[in-house]
Amino acid sequence: MAEARTIESILIADCGTVFTKLLLLERVEDSYRFVAQAETLTTMNPPWSDLGVGVVQALEQLEQITGRTLYASGRLITPQQGLEGVDAFVVTLSASEPLSLVIAGLVREMSLESARRAAAGTYTNIKAFLSREGSLNSPQETWARTIRDLAPDVVMLVGGVDGGARRPVMELADAIALAASMLEPDHRPTVLYAGNAELRPQITKLLGDITHVEVVDNVHPSADTEHLGPAQNALEQMYIEERMNTAPGADALMAWSRLPLLPTATAFSRVVDYLYHREGQPSRGVLGIDIGAATTTVAATFEGRPYVTIYEKGIAYGPLSWIKEHDVAALLQWIPEEMEAEELLALLYNRELRPWTAPQDPRELWIEQAIAREMLRSALAVALPTWDVGKGSKRSEMMPHVDPILITGGGLVHMPRPGQALLVVLDGLQPTGISTILLDVNRAAPALGAVAGLKPLAAAAALEAGTLVSLGTVISPVGKARPGDVVLRMRITYEDGGTLNVEARYGDIEIWPLLPGQKASLEVRPNHHFDVGLGPGRGGKVQVVGGLVGLVVDARGRPLTLPDDPDRRRRILHGWIWDVGG
């Protein structure tokens, strides 16, 4: 503990798929502040094939910004001496390839679905599902051929509640054993068994001499119980060992670091969990979204339990494959002017070829915002079934009550106006009730999550020192009405004693002035059976804080629907953009 108290400066490297960011955190008087940051392209792939090259390039930028010497004789200078070096260095990493995974199981709606949700908790790419369901005869040769041809990093075997099905699970295990024996020893997949606990000795005996086997708790120990944590932790550890620690240049970074390399999603989840405990509101959860170039991370905490979902598509890498699953019309519906599918696809191909570029004109910006909306919607659809929200009152098709909502990632942070970022979040996530939308303007949340493993007080102090900026408080009434009907009336009482009586109509976004940091008391009176998080038709008094956009009422209804008529839809989209100042 004595050593930890001597840490005056911490350098954090966040190595993403496209960019590598360095953030310098220093002790200023009795607290910690971010004092400088630098960014360069990630250099894990050819021609550099060394993560350290990008880190060193960013270090050189940081030296120019701060006037300090941080790097000499081929290594980072530690500890700090005067204006040279830093006391500690930590690394988060999401640039590594995801684990390739084949999931084998019995019932698609039970064990296989649970395994899919467990895999979504870390960086994985599911190549195939092998299912015994619906087959009178066991297609073992087909299963074995699939595994042999795909040669995944991991085969996750699930199926059978504890004490339940045995023979179908062993048939799958036989196929895995056959496939592994046909591969070279260095290319045989690790088998992660998370099925019927009574079969563990047989599975280990069958597969242990052929390949490495890891056994964890059953993902479905009973018909009505899902238990994902052990399988998620095992997959994350495999990702760290097989991908992160073996990434080109990772050995040098680990030699400099005070802590093991940490997955970016895990670090981000720590910050979301901290916000939950800071808010002290167990009746509602906290949500965090990180839209990266190649992945979208959804982190949430409900009733003290954290959840992480990694959706393997991002703002640059993924839209083209997403279109194959959902159709190009799903993106075109968000464009406020007429656009041909060919133009949109051409821009997406160019974006994937040059993921470091930024939108150059309004049409490119609209496409980027449309992608962000759909990545949010798709990632949330994967994450939502994994949450046990308890008192969060989850509706099957809607977002549970969460407050605050933390947003990070270059796709949102770099939007020209705060209203544009807010509108994308509202369209993509469709929050319900009353939520504060926080924007991570320095994209520092994952870095602070990593710092928390070294010096928690430093991470907390930096988080409270303006790293998160409020876009505003959003009230999202849930219910149905005719367009134009008044669904909510409010009396806003400002800190200076001034009052404002306002109302919101169904189908509109309304914004009233409430500056960043400014507090106000709201007397909320929803009409009919609309719910603002206080119960259907119930009003009350709530305290809110302003933001860059202000106090927002999103009365467009949940779930949000767009008109089928193209001209009417574009007029409405333009109106929403105008309403938020975009």
mmCIF file of C-alpha atoms in Angstrom, residues 141-505:
data_model
loop_
_atom_site.group_PDB
_atom_site.id
_atom_site.type_symbol
_atom_site.label_atom_id
_atom_site.label_comp_id
_atom_site.label_asym_id
_atom_site.label_seq_id
_atom_site.Cartn_x
_atom_site.Cartn_y
_atom_site.Cartn_z
ATOM 1 C CA GLU A 141 -19.461 -37.286 -39.337
ATOM 2 C CA THR A 142 -21.003 -33.998 -40.450
ATOM 3 C CA TRP A 143 -20.242 -32.406 -37.092
ATOM 4 C CA ALA A 144 -16.669 -33.684 -37.157
ATOM 5 C CA ARG A 145 -16.139 -32.438 -40.711
ATOM 6 C CA THR A 146 -17.467 -28.991 -39.793
ATOM 7 C CA ILE A 147 -15.071 -28.674 -36.852
ATOM 8 C CA ARG A 148 -12.152 -30.009 -38.874
ATOM 9 C CA ASP A 149 -12.771 -27.593 -41.767
ATOM 10 C CA LEU A 150 -13.262 -24.546 -39.508
ATOM 11 C CA ALA A 151 -10.398 -25.445 -37.118
ATOM 12 C CA PRO A 152 -11.703 -23.066 -34.419
ATOM 13 C CA ASP A 153 -9.733 -21.907 -31.413
ATOM 14 C CA VAL A 154 -12.402 -23.210 -29.044
ATOM 15 C CA VAL A 155 -15.272 -25.693 -29.194
ATOM 16 C CA MET A 156 -17.796 -24.956 -26.475
ATOM 17 C CA LEU A 157 -19.810 -28.063 -25.603
ATOM 18 C CA VAL A 158 -23.069 -27.568 -23.721
ATOM 19 C CA GLY A 159 -26.276 -29.509 -23.243
ATOM 20 C CA GLY A 160 -28.289 -31.356 -20.690
ATOM 21 C CA VAL A 161 -29.341 -30.013 -17.328
ATOM 22 C CA ASP A 162 -27.401 -31.403 -14.382
ATOM 23 C CA GLY A 163 -28.465 -35.028 -14.088
ATOM 24 C CA GLY A 164 -30.300 -34.854 -17.431
ATOM 25 C CA ALA A 165 -29.454 -35.899 -21.005
ATOM 26 C CA ARG A 166 -26.303 -37.999 -21.378
ATOM 27 C CA ARG A 167 -26.176 -39.896 -24.656
ATOM 28 C CA PRO A 168 -26.769 -36.906 -27.016
ATOM 29 C CA VAL A 169 -24.048 -34.927 -25.242
ATOM 30 C CA MET A 170 -21.592 -37.813 -25.536
ATOM 31 C CA GLU A 171 -22.389 -38.144 -29.254
ATOM 32 C CA LEU A 172 -21.349 -34.526 -29.710
ATOM 33 C CA ALA A 173 -18.225 -35.175 -27.637
ATOM 34 C CA ASP A 174 -17.359 -38.157 -29.857
ATOM 35 C CA ALA A 175 -17.644 -35.936 -32.933
ATOM 36 C CA ILE A 176 -15.385 -33.307 -31.342
ATOM 37 C CA ALA A 177 -12.835 -35.986 -30.484
ATOM 38 C CA LEU A 178 -12.888 -37.281 -34.065
ATOM 39 C CA ALA A 179 -12.458 -33.779 -35.506
ATOM 40 C CA ALA A 180 -9.608 -32.880 -33.141
ATOM 41 C CA SER A 181 -7.758 -36.105 -33.938
ATOM 42 C CA MET A 182 -7.816 -35.194 -37.653
ATOM 43 C CA LEU A 183 -6.069 -31.880 -36.992
ATOM 44 C CA GLU A 184 -2.404 -31.302 -36.295
ATOM 45 C CA PRO A 185 -1.712 -31.164 -32.537
ATOM 46 C CA ASP A 186 -0.850 -27.442 -32.674
ATOM 47 C CA HIS A 187 -4.153 -26.672 -34.409
ATOM 48 C CA ARG A 188 -6.520 -28.656 -32.224
ATOM 49 C CA PRO A 189 -9.192 -26.562 -30.504
ATOM 50 C CA THR A 190 -9.507 -26.179 -26.778
ATOM 51 C CA VAL A 191 -12.727 -27.781 -25.576
ATOM 52 C CA LEU A 192 -14.734 -25.809 -23.035
ATOM 53 C CA TYR A 193 -17.321 -28.067 -21.423
ATOM 54 C CA ALA A 194 -20.254 -26.296 -19.751
ATOM 55 C CA GLY A 195 -22.952 -28.978 -19.852
ATOM 56 C CA ASN A 196 -24.413 -31.728 -17.661
ATOM 57 C CA ALA A 197 -22.173 -31.830 -14.572
ATOM 58 C CA GLU A 198 -22.516 -35.616 -14.212
ATOM 59 C CA LEU A 199 -20.675 -36.120 -17.528
ATOM 60 C CA ARG A 200 -17.520 -34.215 -16.575
ATOM 61 C CA PRO A 201 -15.384 -37.323 -15.855
ATOM 62 C CA GLN A 202 -16.444 -38.969 -19.127
ATOM 63 C CA ILE A 203 -15.841 -35.803 -21.179
ATOM 64 C CA THR A 204 -12.403 -35.309 -19.628
ATOM 65 C CA LYS A 205 -11.461 -38.954 -20.169
ATOM 66 C CA LEU A 206 -12.616 -38.955 -23.808
ATOM 67 C CA LEU A 207 -11.059 -35.645 -24.885
ATOM 68 C CA GLY A 208 -8.221 -35.077 -22.414
ATOM 69 C CA ASP A 209 -5.679 -37.215 -24.280
ATOM 70 C CA ILE A 210 -6.505 -35.555 -27.599
ATOM 71 C CA THR A 211 -6.699 -31.857 -26.776
ATOM 72 C CA HIS A 212 -6.876 -29.432 -23.869
ATOM 73 C CA VAL A 213 -10.165 -29.555 -21.973
ATOM 74 C CA GLU A 214 -11.532 -26.986 -19.544
ATOM 75 C CA VAL A 215 -14.579 -27.768 -17.426
ATOM 76 C CA VAL A 216 -16.818 -25.097 -15.915
ATOM 77 C CA ASP A 217 -20.280 -24.973 -14.371
ATOM 78 C CA ASN A 218 -23.248 -25.850 -16.553
ATOM 79 C CA VAL A 219 -24.685 -22.838 -18.397
ATOM 80 C CA HIS A 220 -28.142 -24.385 -17.866
ATOM 81 C CA PRO A 221 -27.995 -26.394 -14.604
ATOM 82 C CA SER A 222 -31.802 -26.656 -14.561
ATOM 83 C CA ALA A 223 -34.582 -25.942 -17.018
ATOM 84 C CA ASP A 224 -35.351 -22.556 -15.459
ATOM 85 C CA THR A 225 -31.823 -21.519 -14.417
ATOM 86 C CA GLU A 226 -29.108 -19.893 -16.515
ATOM 87 C CA HIS A 227 -25.577 -19.577 -15.167
ATOM 88 C CA LEU A 228 -23.246 -17.807 -17.602
ATOM 89 C CA GLY A 229 -20.493 -16.375 -15.383
ATOM 90 C CA PRO A 230 -18.030 -19.303 -15.272
ATOM 91 C CA ALA A 231 -18.206 -19.901 -19.037
ATOM 92 C CA GLN A 232 -17.778 -16.175 -19.736
ATOM 93 C CA ASN A 233 -14.762 -15.965 -17.427
ATOM 94 C CA ALA A 234 -13.151 -19.009 -19.037
ATOM 95 C CA LEU A 235 -13.599 -17.599 -22.545
ATOM 96 C CA GLU A 236 -12.179 -14.241 -21.483
ATOM 97 C CA GLN A 237 -9.119 -15.911 -19.974
ATOM 98 C CA MET A 238 -8.610 -17.861 -23.202
ATOM 99 C CA TYR A 239 -8.847 -14.633 -25.183
ATOM 100 C CA ILE A 240 -6.255 -12.987 -22.940
ATOM 101 C CA GLU A 241 -3.834 -15.899 -23.163
ATOM 102 C CA GLU A 242 -4.289 -16.863 -26.809
ATOM 103 C CA ARG A 243 -4.882 -13.467 -28.397
ATOM 104 C CA MET A 244 -3.858 -10.539 -26.220
ATOM 105 C CA ASN A 245 -0.673 -11.915 -24.691
ATOM 106 C CA THR A 246 0.506 -13.261 -28.054
ATOM 107 C CA ALA A 247 -0.295 -10.131 -30.078
ATOM 108 C CA PRO A 248 2.785 -8.799 -31.909
ATOM 109 C CA GLY A 249 4.583 -6.386 -29.625
ATOM 110 C CA ALA A 250 2.481 -7.273 -26.571
ATOM 111 C CA ASP A 251 5.485 -8.723 -24.727
ATOM 112 C CA ALA A 252 7.229 -5.333 -24.621
ATOM 113 C CA LEU A 253 4.089 -3.578 -23.420
ATOM 114 C CA MET A 254 3.599 -6.192 -20.703
ATOM 115 C CA ALA A 255 7.193 -5.651 -19.577
ATOM 116 C CA TRP A 256 6.458 -1.939 -19.085
ATOM 117 C CA SER A 257 3.037 -2.414 -17.489
ATOM 118 C CA ARG A 258 2.295 -2.642 -13.779
ATOM 119 C CA LEU A 259 -0.713 -4.898 -14.517
ATOM 120 C CA PRO A 260 -1.534 -7.689 -17.000
ATOM 121 C CA LEU A 261 -3.080 -6.613 -20.299
ATOM 122 C CA LEU A 262 -6.789 -5.986 -19.845
ATOM 123 C CA PRO A 263 -9.562 -6.377 -22.447
ATOM 124 C CA THR A 264 -11.037 -2.976 -23.228
ATOM 125 C CA ALA A 265 -14.582 -4.240 -22.668
ATOM 126 C CA THR A 266 -13.715 -5.484 -19.180
ATOM 127 C CA ALA A 267 -12.150 -2.146 -18.279
ATOM 128 C CA PHE A 268 -15.199 -0.279 -19.589
ATOM 129 C CA SER A 269 -17.514 -2.493 -17.548
ATOM 130 C CA ARG A 270 -15.673 -1.494 -14.372
ATOM 131 C CA VAL A 271 -16.562 2.155 -14.945
ATOM 132 C CA VAL A 272 -20.233 1.339 -15.543
ATOM 133 C CA ASP A 273 -20.275 -0.727 -12.352
ATOM 134 C CA TYR A 274 -18.667 2.183 -10.463
ATOM 135 C CA LEU A 275 -21.376 4.550 -11.711
ATOM 136 C CA TYR A 276 -24.051 2.159 -10.450
ATOM 137 C CA HIS A 277 -22.610 2.132 -6.946
ATOM 138 C CA ARG A 278 -21.970 5.880 -7.039
ATOM 139 C CA GLU A 279 -25.586 6.629 -7.926
ATOM 140 C CA GLY A 280 -26.905 4.462 -5.097
ATOM 141 C CA GLN A 281 -30.244 3.762 -6.804
ATOM 142 C CA PRO A 282 -30.769 -0.020 -6.619
ATOM 143 C CA SER A 283 -34.217 0.243 -8.221
ATOM 144 C CA ARG A 284 -32.694 1.100 -11.592
ATOM 145 C CA GLY A 285 -29.680 0.030 -13.542
ATOM 146 C CA VAL A 286 -26.816 1.820 -15.236
ATOM 147 C CA LEU A 287 -25.929 1.327 -18.903
ATOM 148 C CA GLY A 288 -22.739 1.979 -20.871
ATOM 149 C CA ILE A 289 -22.213 1.763 -24.651
ATOM 150 C CA ASP A 290 -18.830 1.836 -26.385
ATOM 151 C CA ILE A 291 -19.096 1.976 -30.177
ATOM 152 C CA GLY A 292 -15.700 1.083 -31.591
ATOM 153 C CA ALA A 293 -14.448 0.548 -35.114
ATOM 154 C CA ALA A 294 -14.924 -3.239 -35.023
ATOM 155 C CA THR A 295 -17.081 -3.970 -31.964
ATOM 156 C CA THR A 296 -19.891 -2.453 -29.935
ATOM 157 C CA THR A 297 -19.693 -3.108 -26.200
ATOM 158 C CA VAL A 298 -22.776 -3.016 -23.994
ATOM 159 C CA ALA A 299 -22.019 -2.919 -20.260
ATOM 160 C CA ALA A 300 -24.752 -2.746 -17.644
ATOM 161 C CA THR A 301 -25.222 -3.229 -13.919
ATOM 162 C CA PHE A 302 -28.528 -4.184 -12.300
ATOM 163 C CA GLU A 303 -28.935 -4.779 -8.565
ATOM 164 C CA GLY A 304 -25.175 -4.845 -8.147
ATOM 165 C CA ARG A 305 -24.549 -7.471 -10.832
ATOM 166 C CA PRO A 306 -22.494 -6.433 -13.888
ATOM 167 C CA TYR A 307 -23.191 -7.659 -17.426
ATOM 168 C CA VAL A 308 -21.000 -7.323 -20.521
ATOM 169 C CA THR A 309 -21.980 -8.028 -24.126
ATOM 170 C CA ILE A 310 -19.611 -7.590 -27.062
ATOM 171 C CA TYR A 311 -21.366 -7.266 -30.410
ATOM 172 C CA GLU A 312 -18.854 -8.158 -33.108
ATOM 173 C CA LYS A 313 -19.688 -5.257 -35.395
ATOM 174 C CA GLY A 314 -18.682 -1.621 -35.127
ATOM 175 C CA ILE A 315 -18.818 1.696 -36.905
ATOM 176 C CA ALA A 316 -16.230 0.809 -39.587
ATOM 177 C CA TYR A 317 -15.886 -2.980 -39.642
ATOM 178 C CA GLY A 318 -19.221 -4.745 -39.645
ATOM 179 C CA PRO A 319 -21.820 -2.628 -41.499
ATOM 180 C CA LEU A 320 -21.356 -4.595 -44.740
ATOM 181 C CA SER A 321 -21.871 -7.948 -43.046
ATOM 182 C CA TRP A 322 -24.712 -6.419 -41.014
ATOM 183 C CA ILE A 323 -26.469 -5.439 -44.261
ATOM 184 C CA LYS A 324 -26.324 -9.050 -45.449
ATOM 185 C CA GLU A 325 -28.280 -10.024 -42.340
ATOM 186 C CA HIS A 326 -30.724 -7.105 -42.206
ATOM 187 C CA ASP A 327 -30.900 -5.521 -45.708
ATOM 188 C CA VAL A 328 -29.682 -2.121 -46.836
ATOM 189 C CA ALA A 329 -33.152 -0.585 -46.395
ATOM 190 C CA ALA A 330 -32.689 -0.686 -42.608
ATOM 191 C CA LEU A 331 -29.875 1.868 -42.951
ATOM 192 C CA LEU A 332 -31.481 3.908 -45.720
ATOM 193 C CA GLN A 333 -34.551 4.527 -43.538
ATOM 194 C CA TRP A 334 -32.447 6.840 -41.327
ATOM 195 C CA ILE A 335 -31.140 9.024 -44.193
ATOM 196 C CA PRO A 336 -33.091 12.325 -44.297
ATOM 197 C CA GLU A 337 -32.613 12.778 -48.062
ATOM 198 C CA GLU A 338 -33.062 10.455 -51.003
ATOM 199 C CA MET A 339 -30.095 8.113 -51.435
ATOM 200 C CA GLU A 340 -29.583 5.096 -53.650
ATOM 201 C CA ALA A 341 -28.401 1.839 -52.148
ATOM 202 C CA GLU A 342 -25.388 1.844 -54.478
ATOM 203 C CA GLU A 343 -24.142 5.155 -53.072
ATOM 204 C CA LEU A 344 -24.491 3.937 -49.507
ATOM 205 C CA LEU A 345 -22.695 0.661 -50.237
ATOM 206 C CA ALA A 346 -19.862 2.452 -52.032
ATOM 207 C CA LEU A 347 -19.301 4.697 -49.028
ATOM 208 C CA LEU A 348 -19.358 1.689 -46.693
ATOM 209 C CA TYR A 349 -16.752 -0.146 -48.773
ATOM 210 C CA ASN A 350 -14.509 2.927 -48.714
ATOM 211 C CA ARG A 351 -15.024 3.279 -44.962
ATOM 212 C CA GLU A 352 -13.933 -0.295 -44.355
ATOM 213 C CA LEU A 353 -10.865 0.193 -46.561
ATOM 214 C CA ARG A 354 -9.944 3.433 -44.747
ATOM 215 C CA PRO A 355 -11.428 3.128 -41.250
ATOM 216 C CA TRP A 356 -9.398 6.053 -39.898
ATOM 217 C CA THR A 357 -11.224 8.612 -42.070
ATOM 218 C CA ALA A 358 -13.940 10.976 -40.848
ATOM 219 C CA PRO A 359 -17.134 12.009 -42.705
ATOM 220 C CA GLN A 360 -16.428 14.805 -45.162
ATOM 221 C CA ASP A 361 -19.953 15.988 -46.028
ATOM 222 C CA PRO A 362 -23.481 15.756 -44.605
ATOM 223 C CA ARG A 363 -24.369 12.619 -46.578
ATOM 224 C CA GLU A 364 -21.377 10.718 -45.195
ATOM 225 C CA LEU A 365 -22.259 11.959 -41.715
ATOM 226 C CA TRP A 366 -25.859 10.759 -42.079
ATOM 227 C CA ILE A 367 -24.606 7.319 -43.088
ATOM 228 C CA GLU A 368 -22.269 7.180 -40.090
ATOM 229 C CA GLN A 369 -25.122 8.170 -37.806
ATOM 230 C CA ALA A 370 -27.409 5.571 -39.383
ATOM 231 C CA ILE A 371 -24.769 2.897 -38.772
ATOM 232 C CA ALA A 372 -24.391 3.998 -35.153
ATOM 233 C CA ARG A 373 -28.167 3.770 -34.635
ATOM 234 C CA GLU A 374 -28.356 0.243 -36.003
ATOM 235 C CA MET A 375 -25.249 -0.938 -34.150
ATOM 236 C CA LEU A 376 -26.849 0.320 -30.929
ATOM 237 C CA ARG A 377 -30.138 -1.417 -31.712
ATOM 238 C CA SER A 378 -28.494 -4.704 -32.698
ATOM 239 C CA ALA A 379 -26.075 -4.772 -29.760
ATOM 240 C CA LEU A 380 -28.890 -4.011 -27.337
ATOM 241 C CA ALA A 381 -30.994 -6.820 -28.820
ATOM 242 C CA VAL A 382 -28.172 -9.265 -28.029
ATOM 243 C CA ALA A 383 -27.551 -7.875 -24.542
ATOM 244 C CA LEU A 384 -31.120 -7.437 -23.312
ATOM 245 C CA PRO A 385 -31.957 -11.154 -22.843
ATOM 246 C CA THR A 386 -28.867 -11.638 -20.656
ATOM 247 C CA TRP A 387 -29.965 -9.080 -18.044
ATOM 248 C CA ASP A 388 -31.766 -9.916 -14.840
ATOM 249 C CA VAL A 389 -32.983 -6.404 -14.112
ATOM 250 C CA GLY A 390 -34.947 -7.171 -10.962
ATOM 251 C CA LYS A 391 -36.701 -3.944 -9.984
ATOM 252 C CA GLY A 392 -35.658 -2.382 -13.296
ATOM 253 C CA SER A 393 -39.114 -3.397 -14.630
ATOM 254 C CA LYS A 394 -37.932 -4.756 -17.956
ATOM 255 C CA ARG A 395 -40.560 -4.956 -20.660
ATOM 256 C CA SER A 396 -39.873 -7.711 -23.156
ATOM 257 C CA GLU A 397 -39.465 -5.349 -26.090
ATOM 258 C CA MET A 398 -38.160 -2.218 -24.352
ATOM 259 C CA MET A 399 -35.185 -0.889 -22.497
ATOM 260 C CA PRO A 400 -35.494 -1.220 -18.716
ATOM 261 C CA HIS A 401 -35.136 1.917 -16.602
ATOM 262 C CA VAL A 402 -31.469 2.909 -16.541
ATOM 263 C CA ASP A 403 -29.850 6.089 -15.271
ATOM 264 C CA PRO A 404 -27.303 7.275 -16.195
ATOM 265 C CA ILE A 405 -26.449 6.083 -19.706
ATOM 266 C CA LEU A 406 -22.739 6.405 -20.521
ATOM 267 C CA ILE A 407 -21.732 6.777 -24.168
ATOM 268 C CA THR A 408 -18.205 6.517 -25.573
ATOM 269 C CA GLY A 409 -16.452 5.658 -28.829
ATOM 270 C CA GLY A 410 -15.221 7.861 -31.642
ATOM 271 C CA GLY A 411 -18.340 7.297 -33.745
ATOM 272 C CA LEU A 412 -20.397 9.295 -31.226
ATOM 273 C CA VAL A 413 -17.847 11.482 -29.452
ATOM 274 C CA HIS A 414 -16.652 13.055 -32.710
ATOM 275 C CA MET A 415 -20.059 14.086 -34.018
ATOM 276 C CA PRO A 416 -20.083 17.793 -34.913
ATOM 277 C CA ARG A 417 -22.867 18.794 -32.504
ATOM 278 C CA PRO A 418 -23.965 17.346 -29.163
ATOM 279 C CA GLY A 419 -27.577 17.232 -30.344
ATOM 280 C CA GLN A 420 -26.605 14.836 -33.123
ATOM 281 C CA ALA A 421 -24.979 12.445 -30.665
ATOM 282 C CA LEU A 422 -28.031 12.653 -28.395
ATOM 283 C CA LEU A 423 -30.463 11.945 -31.236
ATOM 284 C CA VAL A 424 -28.495 8.887 -32.346
ATOM 285 C CA VAL A 425 -28.555 7.544 -28.786
ATOM 286 C CA LEU A 426 -32.296 8.134 -28.433
ATOM 287 C CA ASP A 427 -33.046 6.511 -31.781
ATOM 288 C CA GLY A 428 -30.734 3.568 -31.194
ATOM 289 C CA LEU A 429 -31.340 2.753 -27.533
ATOM 290 C CA GLN A 430 -34.863 4.146 -27.071
ATOM 291 C CA PRO A 431 -34.507 4.651 -23.303
ATOM 292 C CA THR A 432 -37.589 4.717 -21.094
ATOM 293 C CA GLY A 433 -38.345 6.797 -18.025
ATOM 294 C CA ILE A 434 -35.873 9.465 -16.881
ATOM 295 C CA SER A 435 -32.189 9.164 -17.788
ATOM 296 C CA THR A 436 -29.105 11.358 -17.835
ATOM 297 C CA ILE A 437 -27.017 10.835 -20.967
ATOM 298 C CA LEU A 438 -23.271 11.117 -20.254
ATOM 299 C CA LEU A 439 -20.748 11.557 -23.055
ATOM 300 C CA ASP A 440 -17.170 10.397 -22.495
ATOM 301 C CA VAL A 441 -15.619 13.318 -24.359
ATOM 302 C CA ASN A 442 -12.018 12.102 -23.979
ATOM 303 C CA ARG A 443 -12.921 8.454 -24.660
ATOM 304 C CA ALA A 444 -11.221 7.789 -21.342
ATOM 305 C CA ALA A 445 -13.712 5.454 -19.646
ATOM 306 C CA PRO A 446 -11.917 2.185 -20.560
ATOM 307 C CA ALA A 447 -8.601 3.730 -19.514
ATOM 308 C CA LEU A 448 -10.042 4.655 -16.130
ATOM 309 C CA GLY A 449 -11.373 1.141 -15.748
ATOM 310 C CA ALA A 450 -7.821 -0.117 -16.185
ATOM 311 C CA VAL A 451 -6.463 2.453 -13.714
ATOM 312 C CA ALA A 452 -9.002 1.232 -11.147
ATOM 313 C CA GLY A 453 -7.104 -2.050 -10.967
ATOM 314 C CA LEU A 454 -3.974 -0.155 -9.945
ATOM 315 C CA LYS A 455 -5.230 2.840 -7.970
ATOM 316 C CA PRO A 456 -9.011 3.001 -7.577
ATOM 317 C CA LEU A 457 -9.033 6.453 -5.975
ATOM 318 C CA ALA A 458 -7.182 7.914 -8.952
ATOM 319 C CA ALA A 459 -9.742 6.467 -11.362
ATOM 320 C CA ALA A 460 -12.660 7.767 -9.284
ATOM 321 C CA ALA A 461 -11.126 11.232 -8.929
ATOM 322 C CA ALA A 462 -10.469 11.557 -12.661
ATOM 323 C CA LEU A 463 -13.983 10.371 -13.457
ATOM 324 C CA GLU A 464 -15.480 13.044 -11.217
ATOM 325 C CA ALA A 465 -13.258 15.791 -12.662
ATOM 326 C CA GLY A 466 -15.167 16.464 -15.870
ATOM 327 C CA THR A 467 -14.255 13.448 -17.986
ATOM 328 C CA LEU A 468 -17.952 12.655 -18.397
ATOM 329 C CA VAL A 469 -20.053 15.497 -19.796
ATOM 330 C CA SER A 470 -23.835 15.451 -19.601
ATOM 331 C CA LEU A 471 -25.724 15.824 -22.862
ATOM 332 C CA GLY A 472 -28.853 16.379 -20.808
ATOM 333 C CA THR A 473 -31.631 14.732 -18.854
ATOM 334 C CA VAL A 474 -34.085 12.877 -21.074
ATOM 335 C CA ILE A 475 -37.661 12.021 -20.135
ATOM 336 C CA SER A 476 -39.098 9.255 -22.324
ATOM 337 C CA PRO A 477 -42.809 8.591 -21.631
ATOM 338 C CA VAL A 478 -43.975 5.092 -22.538
ATOM 339 C CA GLY A 479 -47.468 4.731 -23.959
ATOM 340 C CA LYS A 480 -49.607 5.212 -27.054
ATOM 341 C CA ALA A 481 -51.606 8.235 -28.205
ATOM 342 C CA ARG A 482 -52.604 10.074 -31.351
ATOM 343 C CA PRO A 483 -49.987 12.384 -32.914
ATOM 344 C CA GLY A 484 -50.274 15.812 -31.358
ATOM 345 C CA ASP A 485 -51.986 14.690 -28.145
ATOM 346 C CA VAL A 486 -50.533 16.155 -24.968
ATOM 347 C CA VAL A 487 -48.908 13.272 -23.083
ATOM 348 C CA LEU A 488 -46.927 15.130 -20.424
ATOM 349 C CA ARG A 489 -47.149 18.405 -18.526
ATOM 350 C CA MET A 490 -44.313 19.738 -16.400
ATOM 351 C CA ARG A 491 -43.539 22.616 -14.111
ATOM 352 C CA ILE A 492 -39.809 23.393 -14.192
ATOM 353 C CA THR A 493 -38.452 25.262 -11.156
ATOM 354 C CA TYR A 494 -34.928 26.592 -11.689
ATOM 355 C CA GLU A 495 -32.307 27.232 -9.009
ATOM 356 C CA ASP A 496 -32.888 30.999 -9.191
ATOM 357 C CA GLY A 497 -36.582 30.523 -8.403
ATOM 358 C CA GLY A 498 -37.830 30.992 -11.948
ATOM 359 C CA THR A 499 -40.514 28.623 -13.176
ATOM 360 C CA LEU A 500 -41.658 27.395 -16.552
ATOM 361 C CA ASN A 501 -44.842 25.459 -17.325
ATOM 362 C CA VAL A 502 -44.467 23.257 -20.394
ATOM 363 C CA GLU A 503 -46.156 20.362 -22.149
ATOM 364 C CA ALA A 504 -45.038 17.665 -24.589
ATOM 365 C CA ARG A 505 -47.100 16.249 -27.446
#
